[in-house]
CSV table of C-alpha atoms and ligand atoms in Angstrom, one decimal:
chain,number,residue,atom,x,y,z
J,1,MET,CA,-67.2,6.7,94.5
J,2,ILE,CA,-70.6,5.9,96.3
J,3,SER,CA,-71.6,2.4,95.0
J,4,TYR,CA,-74.4,0.1,95.7
J,5,THR,CA,-76.6,-2.6,94.5
J,6,VAL,CA,-80.4,-2.1,95.3
J,7,TRP,CA,-81.4,-5.8,96.2
J,8,SER,CA,-83.7,-8.0,97.8
J,9,GLU,CA,-84.3,-11.6,97.5
J,10,ALA,CA,-88.0,-11.0,97.4
J,11,GLY,CA,-89.4,-10.3,93.9
J,12,GLY,CA,-91.3,-7.1,93.0
J,13,VAL,CA,-90.4,-5.2,96.1
J,14,GLY,CA,-89.4,-2.3,94.2
J,15,LYS,CA,-85.8,-2.6,93.4
J,16,THR,CA,-85.9,-1.3,89.9
J,17,THR,CA,-88.3,1.6,90.8
J,18,MET,CA,-86.0,2.7,93.7
J,19,SER,CA,-82.8,2.4,91.5
J,20,VAL,CA,-84.6,4.5,88.9
J,21,ASN,CA,-85.7,7.3,91.3
J,22,LEU,CA,-82.5,7.2,93.4
J,23,ALA,CA,-80.3,7.5,90.3
J,24,ALA,CA,-82.3,10.7,89.3
J,25,ALA,CA,-82.1,12.0,93.0
J,26,HIS,CA,-78.6,11.6,93.2
J,27,ALA,CA,-78.2,13.3,89.7
J,28,ARG,CA,-80.2,16.3,91.2
J,29,ARG,CA,-77.5,16.7,93.8
J,30,GLY,CA,-75.0,17.3,90.9
J,31,GLN,CA,-73.7,13.7,91.3
J,32,ARG,CA,-72.8,12.0,88.0
J,33,VAL,CA,-74.5,8.7,88.1
J,34,LEU,CA,-74.0,5.3,86.2
J,35,VAL,CA,-76.6,2.7,86.5
J,36,VAL,CA,-75.9,-0.9,85.3
J,37,ASP,CA,-78.7,-3.3,84.5
J,38,MET,CA,-77.8,-7.0,85.6
J,39,ASP,CA,-81.4,-8.1,85.3
J,40,PRO,CA,-82.0,-10.6,82.4
J,41,GLN,CA,-85.8,-10.2,82.7
J,42,ASP,CA,-88.2,-7.9,81.0
J,43,GLY,CA,-89.3,-5.0,83.2
J,44,SER,CA,-85.7,-4.0,84.1
J,45,ILE,CA,-84.3,-0.6,84.6
J,46,THR,CA,-83.3,-0.4,81.0
J,47,HIS,CA,-86.9,-0.6,80.0
J,48,HIS,CA,-87.7,2.0,82.5
J,49,PHE,CA,-85.2,4.4,81.2
J,50,GLY,CA,-86.3,3.6,77.6
J,51,ALA,CA,-83.0,2.2,76.6
J,52,GLU,CA,-83.7,-1.3,75.6
J,53,HIS,CA,-83.9,-1.2,71.8
J,54,LEU,CA,-80.7,-3.4,71.3
J,55,ARG,CA,-81.4,-5.9,74.0
J,56,SER,CA,-82.4,-8.8,71.5
J,57,ASP,CA,-79.9,-8.1,69.1
J,58,PRO,CA,-77.6,-11.2,69.5
J,59,ASP,CA,-74.7,-9.4,67.5
J,60,VAL,CA,-74.7,-6.2,69.5
J,61,ASP,CA,-71.8,-5.6,71.9
J,62,ASN,CA,-73.0,-5.8,75.7
J,63,ILE,CA,-71.9,-6.0,79.1
J,64,VAL,CA,-71.8,-9.8,79.1
J,65,ARG,CA,-69.3,-9.9,76.3
J,66,HIS,CA,-67.0,-7.5,78.3
J,67,MET,CA,-67.4,-9.6,81.5
J,68,VAL,CA,-66.1,-12.8,79.5
J,69,GLU,CA,-63.3,-10.9,78.1
J,70,ARG,CA,-64.7,-11.0,74.5
J,71,PRO,CA,-65.7,-7.4,74.0
J,72,LYS,CA,-66.9,-6.1,70.4
J,73,GLY,CA,-65.9,-2.5,71.3
J,74,GLU,CA,-65.3,0.0,74.0
J,75,PHE,CA,-67.1,0.1,77.2
J,76,ASP,CA,-67.9,3.8,76.7
J,77,ASP,CA,-69.9,2.7,73.7
J,78,LEU,CA,-72.2,0.6,75.7
J,79,VAL,CA,-73.1,3.7,77.9
J,80,VAL,CA,-76.4,5.5,77.0
J,81,SER,CA,-77.6,8.7,78.5
J,82,ALA,CA,-80.9,8.1,80.4
J,83,GLU,CA,-81.6,11.6,82.1
J,84,GLU,CA,-79.4,14.6,82.9
J,85,ASN,CA,-76.6,13.2,84.8
J,86,VAL,CA,-77.8,9.6,84.6
J,87,ASP,CA,-76.0,7.3,82.3
J,88,ILE,CA,-77.0,3.6,81.9
J,89,VAL,CA,-75.2,0.3,80.9
J,90,PRO,CA,-78.4,-1.4,79.3
J,91,GLY,CA,-79.3,-5.0,79.7
J,92,HIS,CA,-79.0,-7.5,77.1
J,93,ASN,CA,-80.6,-10.8,76.6
J,94,MET,CA,-77.1,-12.5,76.9
J,95,LEU,CA,-77.5,-11.8,80.7
J,96,GLU,CA,-79.9,-14.7,80.7
J,97,SER,CA,-77.1,-17.0,80.2
J,98,LEU,CA,-74.5,-15.0,82.3
J,99,GLU,CA,-73.7,-18.1,84.4
J,100,ARG,CA,-73.0,-20.3,81.5
J,101,ASN,CA,-71.0,-17.7,79.7
J,102,LEU,CA,-68.8,-17.1,82.9
J,103,THR,CA,-68.4,-20.8,83.3
J,104,ARG,CA,-67.2,-21.3,79.7
J,105,ALA,CA,-64.9,-18.3,79.8
J,106,ALA,CA,-63.4,-19.6,83.2
J,107,GLN,CA,-62.6,-23.1,81.6
J,108,MET,CA,-60.8,-21.4,78.5
J,109,GLU,CA,-58.9,-19.0,80.8
J,110,GLU,CA,-58.0,-21.8,83.3
J,111,ASP,CA,-57.0,-24.1,80.5
J,112,MET,CA,-54.4,-21.7,79.3
J,113,HIS,CA,-52.8,-21.2,82.7
J,114,ASP,CA,-51.1,-23.6,85.3
J,115,ALA,CA,-53.4,-26.0,87.3
J,116,ASN,CA,-53.7,-23.4,90.3
J,117,TYR,CA,-55.0,-20.7,88.3
J,118,ARG,CA,-58.5,-19.6,88.9
J,119,TRP,CA,-60.4,-17.0,86.9
J,120,PRO,CA,-62.8,-15.5,89.3
J,121,LYS,CA,-66.3,-15.5,87.7
J,122,GLU,CA,-67.8,-13.2,90.4
J,123,LYS,CA,-65.2,-10.5,90.0
J,124,GLN,CA,-65.6,-9.9,86.2
J,125,LEU,CA,-68.0,-6.8,86.3
J,126,ARG,CA,-65.7,-5.1,89.0
J,127,ARG,CA,-62.8,-5.6,86.6
J,128,VAL,CA,-64.8,-4.3,83.6
J,129,LEU,CA,-65.9,-1.1,85.5
J,130,ALA,CA,-62.5,-0.5,87.0
J,131,ASP,CA,-60.7,-0.8,83.5
J,132,ALA,CA,-63.2,1.6,82.1
J,133,ASP,CA,-62.3,4.1,85.0
J,134,VAL,CA,-65.7,4.2,86.1
J,135,PRO,CA,-64.7,5.1,89.9
J,136,ASP,CA,-63.1,8.3,88.3
J,137,GLU,CA,-65.9,9.2,85.9
J,138,TYR,CA,-68.7,8.9,88.1
J,139,ASP,CA,-69.8,9.8,91.6
J,140,VAL,CA,-72.4,7.1,91.9
J,141,LEU,CA,-72.7,3.6,90.6
J,142,ILE,CA,-76.0,1.8,91.2
J,143,ILE,CA,-76.7,-1.7,90.0
J,144,ASP,CA,-80.2,-3.2,89.6
J,145,PRO,CA,-79.8,-7.1,89.7
J,146,PRO,CA,-82.4,-9.9,89.6
J,147,ALA,CA,-83.9,-11.2,92.9
J,148,THR,CA,-82.2,-14.7,92.6
J,149,VAL,CA,-78.8,-15.3,94.2
J,150,GLY,CA,-76.2,-16.4,91.6
J,151,GLN,CA,-73.6,-14.9,89.5
J,152,HIS,CA,-75.7,-11.7,88.7
J,153,ILE,CA,-75.8,-10.8,92.4
J,154,TYR,CA,-72.2,-11.8,93.1
J,155,ASN,CA,-70.8,-9.6,90.3
J,156,SER,CA,-73.0,-6.8,91.5
J,157,ILE,CA,-71.8,-7.2,95.0
J,158,TYR,CA,-68.1,-7.4,94.1
J,159,ALA,CA,-68.6,-4.4,91.9
J,160,THR,CA,-70.4,-2.1,94.5
J,161,SER,CA,-69.6,-3.7,98.0
J,162,ASN,CA,-72.8,-2.3,99.4
J,163,LEU,CA,-76.5,-3.2,99.5
J,164,LEU,CA,-79.6,-1.0,99.9
J,165,ILE,CA,-82.5,-3.1,100.5
J,166,PRO,CA,-86.1,-2.2,99.7
J,167,ALA,CA,-88.7,-4.3,101.8
J,168,GLU,CA,-92.4,-4.4,101.7
J,169,LEU,CA,-93.5,-4.4,105.4
J,170,SER,CA,-96.2,-7.0,104.6
J,171,ALA,CA,-96.4,-10.7,105.9
J,172,LYS,CA,-94.5,-11.5,102.6
J,173,GLY,CA,-92.0,-8.9,102.9
J,174,SER,CA,-91.1,-9.2,106.5
J,175,GLN,CA,-90.0,-12.9,106.0
J,176,SER,CA,-87.3,-11.9,103.7
J,177,VAL,CA,-86.3,-9.2,105.9
J,178,GLU,CA,-86.0,-11.2,108.9
J,179,GLY,CA,-83.7,-13.7,107.3
J,180,LEU,CA,-81.6,-10.9,105.8
J,181,ARG,CA,-78.5,-11.1,108.0
J,182,ASP,CA,-78.1,-14.8,107.3
J,183,VAL,CA,-78.6,-14.2,103.7
J,184,VAL,CA,-75.8,-11.4,103.5
J,185,ASP,CA,-73.5,-13.6,105.8
J,186,ASN,CA,-74.0,-16.5,103.4
J,187,ILE,CA,-73.1,-14.5,100.5
J,188,GLU,CA,-70.1,-13.1,102.3
J,189,GLU,CA,-69.0,-16.6,103.1
J,190,THR,CA,-69.6,-17.7,99.4
J,191,LEU,CA,-67.5,-14.9,98.1
J,192,GLY,CA,-64.8,-15.2,101.0
J,193,ASP,CA,-62.9,-12.2,100.5
J,194,ILE,CA,-65.3,-9.2,100.8
J,195,GLU,CA,-67.2,-7.3,103.5
J,196,ILE,CA,-70.6,-6.5,102.4
J,197,GLY,CA,-71.9,-3.1,103.7
J,198,VAL,CA,-75.7,-3.0,104.2
J,199,LEU,CA,-76.7,0.8,103.9
J,200,GLY,CA,-80.0,0.1,105.2
J,201,ILE,CA,-83.6,-1.4,104.6
J,202,VAL,CA,-85.9,0.9,102.9
J,203,PRO,CA,-89.5,0.4,103.7
J,204,ASN,CA,-91.3,0.6,100.4
J,205,LYS,CA,-95.1,0.7,99.4
J,206,VAL,CA,-95.9,1.8,102.9
J,207,SER,CA,-99.7,2.3,103.3
J,208,ASP,CA,-100.7,1.6,106.8
J,209,THR,CA,-98.5,3.5,109.2
J,210,ASN,CA,-99.5,1.3,112.1
J,211,VAL,CA,-98.2,-1.8,110.3
J,212,GLN,CA,-95.1,0.1,109.5
J,213,GLU,CA,-94.4,1.0,113.0
J,214,GLU,CA,-95.1,-2.7,114.3
J,215,TYR,CA,-92.5,-4.1,111.8
J,216,GLN,CA,-90.2,-1.2,112.1
J,217,GLU,CA,-90.2,-2.3,115.9
J,218,ARG,CA,-89.6,-5.8,115.0
J,219,LEU,CA,-86.8,-5.1,112.7
J,220,SER,CA,-85.1,-2.8,114.9
J,221,GLY,CA,-83.8,-6.0,116.7
J,222,GLN,CA,-81.9,-6.9,113.6
J,223,GLU,CA,-78.4,-6.0,113.1
J,224,ILE,CA,-79.4,-4.3,109.8
J,225,PRO,CA,-80.0,-0.7,110.0
J,226,ILE,CA,-83.4,0.6,108.8
J,227,ALA,CA,-83.2,3.7,106.6
J,228,PRO,CA,-84.8,6.9,108.2
J,229,VAL,CA,-86.8,7.4,105.1
J,230,SER,CA,-89.6,5.1,103.9
J,231,ILE,CA,-91.5,5.4,100.5
J,232,ARG,CA,-95.3,5.3,100.5
J,233,GLU,CA,-97.7,3.3,98.2
J,234,ARG,CA,-97.6,5.4,95.1
J,235,GLY,CA,-98.9,3.1,92.5
J,236,SER,CA,-100.6,5.7,90.5
J,237,MET,CA,-97.5,8.1,90.1
J,238,LEU,CA,-95.0,5.2,89.6
J,239,SER,CA,-96.9,3.5,87.1
J,240,GLU,CA,-97.2,6.9,85.1
J,241,ALA,CA,-93.5,7.1,85.3
J,242,TRP,CA,-93.0,3.6,84.2
J,243,LYS,CA,-95.4,4.2,81.2
J,244,ASN,CA,-93.5,7.2,80.1
J,245,GLN,CA,-90.2,5.7,80.9
J,246,VAL,CA,-88.9,8.5,83.2
J,247,SER,CA,-87.9,9.1,86.7
J,248,VAL,CA,-90.5,10.7,89.1
J,249,PHE,CA,-88.6,13.9,88.8
J,250,GLU,CA,-88.8,14.1,85.1
J,251,LEU,CA,-92.5,13.2,85.4
J,252,ALA,CA,-93.0,16.2,87.7
J,253,GLU,CA,-90.9,18.5,85.7
J,254,ASN,CA,-92.0,17.8,82.2
J,255,ASP,CA,-95.2,19.5,81.1
J,256,ASP,CA,-96.2,16.5,78.7
J,257,TYR,CA,-97.2,14.5,81.7
J,258,ARG,CA,-100.0,14.8,84.1
J,259,ASP,CA,-99.5,17.2,87.1
J,260,LEU,CA,-98.5,15.6,90.5
J,261,ARG,CA,-100.7,15.7,93.4
J,262,ASP,CA,-99.2,17.6,96.6
J,263,TYR,CA,-98.8,14.3,98.3
J,264,GLU,CA,-97.1,12.7,95.4
J,265,GLU,CA,-94.7,15.7,95.6
J,266,GLY,CA,-93.8,14.5,99.1
J,267,THR,CA,-92.5,11.3,97.8
J,268,LEU,CA,-90.2,13.0,95.5
J,269,GLU,CA,-88.8,14.6,98.5
J,270,LYS,CA,-88.4,11.2,100.1
J,271,PHE,CA,-86.2,10.1,97.2
J,272,ASP,CA,-84.1,13.3,97.7
J,273,GLU,CA,-83.7,12.5,101.4
J,274,LEU,CA,-82.8,8.8,100.6
J,275,ALA,CA,-80.0,9.9,98.1
J,276,ALA,CA,-78.8,12.4,100.8
J,277,HIS,CA,-78.8,9.6,103.5
J,278,VAL,CA,-76.9,7.3,101.3
J,279,THR,CA,-74.4,10.0,100.3
J,280,GLU,CA,-73.8,10.8,104.1
J,281,GLN,CA,-73.0,7.2,104.9
J,282,PHE,CA,-70.0,7.5,102.3
J,283,GLU,CA,-68.8,10.9,103.6
J,284,GLN,CA,-68.3,9.7,107.2
J,285,PRO,CA,-64.8,10.0,108.2
J,286,GLU,CA,-62.9,6.9,108.3
J,287,ALA,CA,-61.8,5.8,111.6
J,288,MET,CA,-58.5,7.2,112.7
J,289,PRO,CA,-55.5,4.6,112.5
X,1,ATP,N1,-93.8,2.9,96.5
X,1,ATP,C1,-94.4,2.1,95.6
X,1,ATP,N2,-95.8,2.3,95.5
X,1,ATP,C2,-96.4,1.5,94.7
X,1,ATP,N3,-96.0,0.6,93.9
X,1,ATP,C3,-94.9,0.4,93.9
X,1,ATP,C4,-93.8,1.1,94.7
X,1,ATP,N4,-92.6,0.8,94.5
X,1,ATP,C5,-92.8,0.0,93.2
X,1,ATP,N5,-93.9,-0.1,93.1
X,1,ATP,C6,-94.6,-1.2,91.9
X,1,ATP,O1,-94.3,-2.4,92.3
X,1,ATP,C7,-94.1,-3.2,91.0
X,1,ATP,C8,-92.6,-3.8,91.1
X,1,ATP,O2,-91.7,-2.9,91.2
X,1,ATP,P1,-90.3,-3.0,90.7
X,1,ATP,O3,-90.2,-3.6,89.3
X,1,ATP,O4,-89.4,-1.8,91.0
X,1,ATP,O5,-89.7,-4.3,91.8
X,1,ATP,P2,-88.4,-5.2,91.5
X,1,ATP,O6,-88.2,-5.5,93.1
X,1,ATP,O7,-87.4,-4.7,90.8
X,1,ATP,O8,-89.0,-6.5,90.8
X,1,ATP,P3,-88.2,-7.7,90.3
X,1,ATP,O9,-88.0,-8.7,91.4
X,1,ATP,O10,-89.1,-8.3,89.2
X,1,ATP,O11,-86.9,-7.1,89.6
X,1,ATP,C9,-94.0,-2.2,90.0
X,1,ATP,O12,-95.4,-2.2,89.3
X,1,ATP,C10,-93.9,-0.8,90.7
X,1,ATP,O13,-94.4,0.2,90.0
X,2,MG,MG1,-86.4,-5.3,89.0
């Protein structure tokens, strides 16, 4: 299964937007896609796909209950269909207290075992997805986490092993990109037993190609690959998609929405290319033993 977390420590760089449209682009390739929302905040992918009606009901079953081994039902019943071939596990307000819930669950589990037993808080999402046969049921798993490092990120990384990193190549964006190798190394060190694959940095909201080229040159000195595809500044089209709670592909295809301009169609192709690029990286033959 192709699995990755779309993450950057910088807020508002386009993680959720990229997750939505990559999910749709994978689906157009015939891949079955599951998106998991790990972001406790409003404005998450759940909202973007119009699946948030149960978010604030404290009694409803949700992914956090499954992570702390107190599910109220089956995993399959959490899954909502978002667009053709795109399913989503919606976010829930309990994600706000994920850290606390995991700590409490760990204490309870560890009290029931001998002194050396450790219940790994950071591996619970992976356990839930594996138990639900997600790797067999889906071709692609995409997780949309919050920006801040913590259990949301740790669980997302354990569940996917790979990161795709949107970056705004402005002064603000470049700072977070330049420290990226260190950030990834630190997470690897904290987690201890996982190697994080960085699929690439994807330049997003690109408006000035000169600035873009300058940064691209600076970043090429980094050990982190830059994806061969960048996404241009497309505020108008993307806010239209956000408002209507659809991907840009659905926006283009459905007559209920405004017609796209030619240059906006070009951005759809970029999302297609990005999904193809990501897919290729998982198709490379393993090194011969
Ligand atoms: N290529 C783009 N061109 C113009 N605007 C964009 C582009 N990508 C994203 N945006 C806009 O930037 C804003 C933030 O995007 P988004 O919510 O996807 O970021 P995020 O990284 O998920 O944020 P957060 O850190 O809050 O989770 C949104 O208004 C979105 O429409
Ligand atoms: Mg987001």
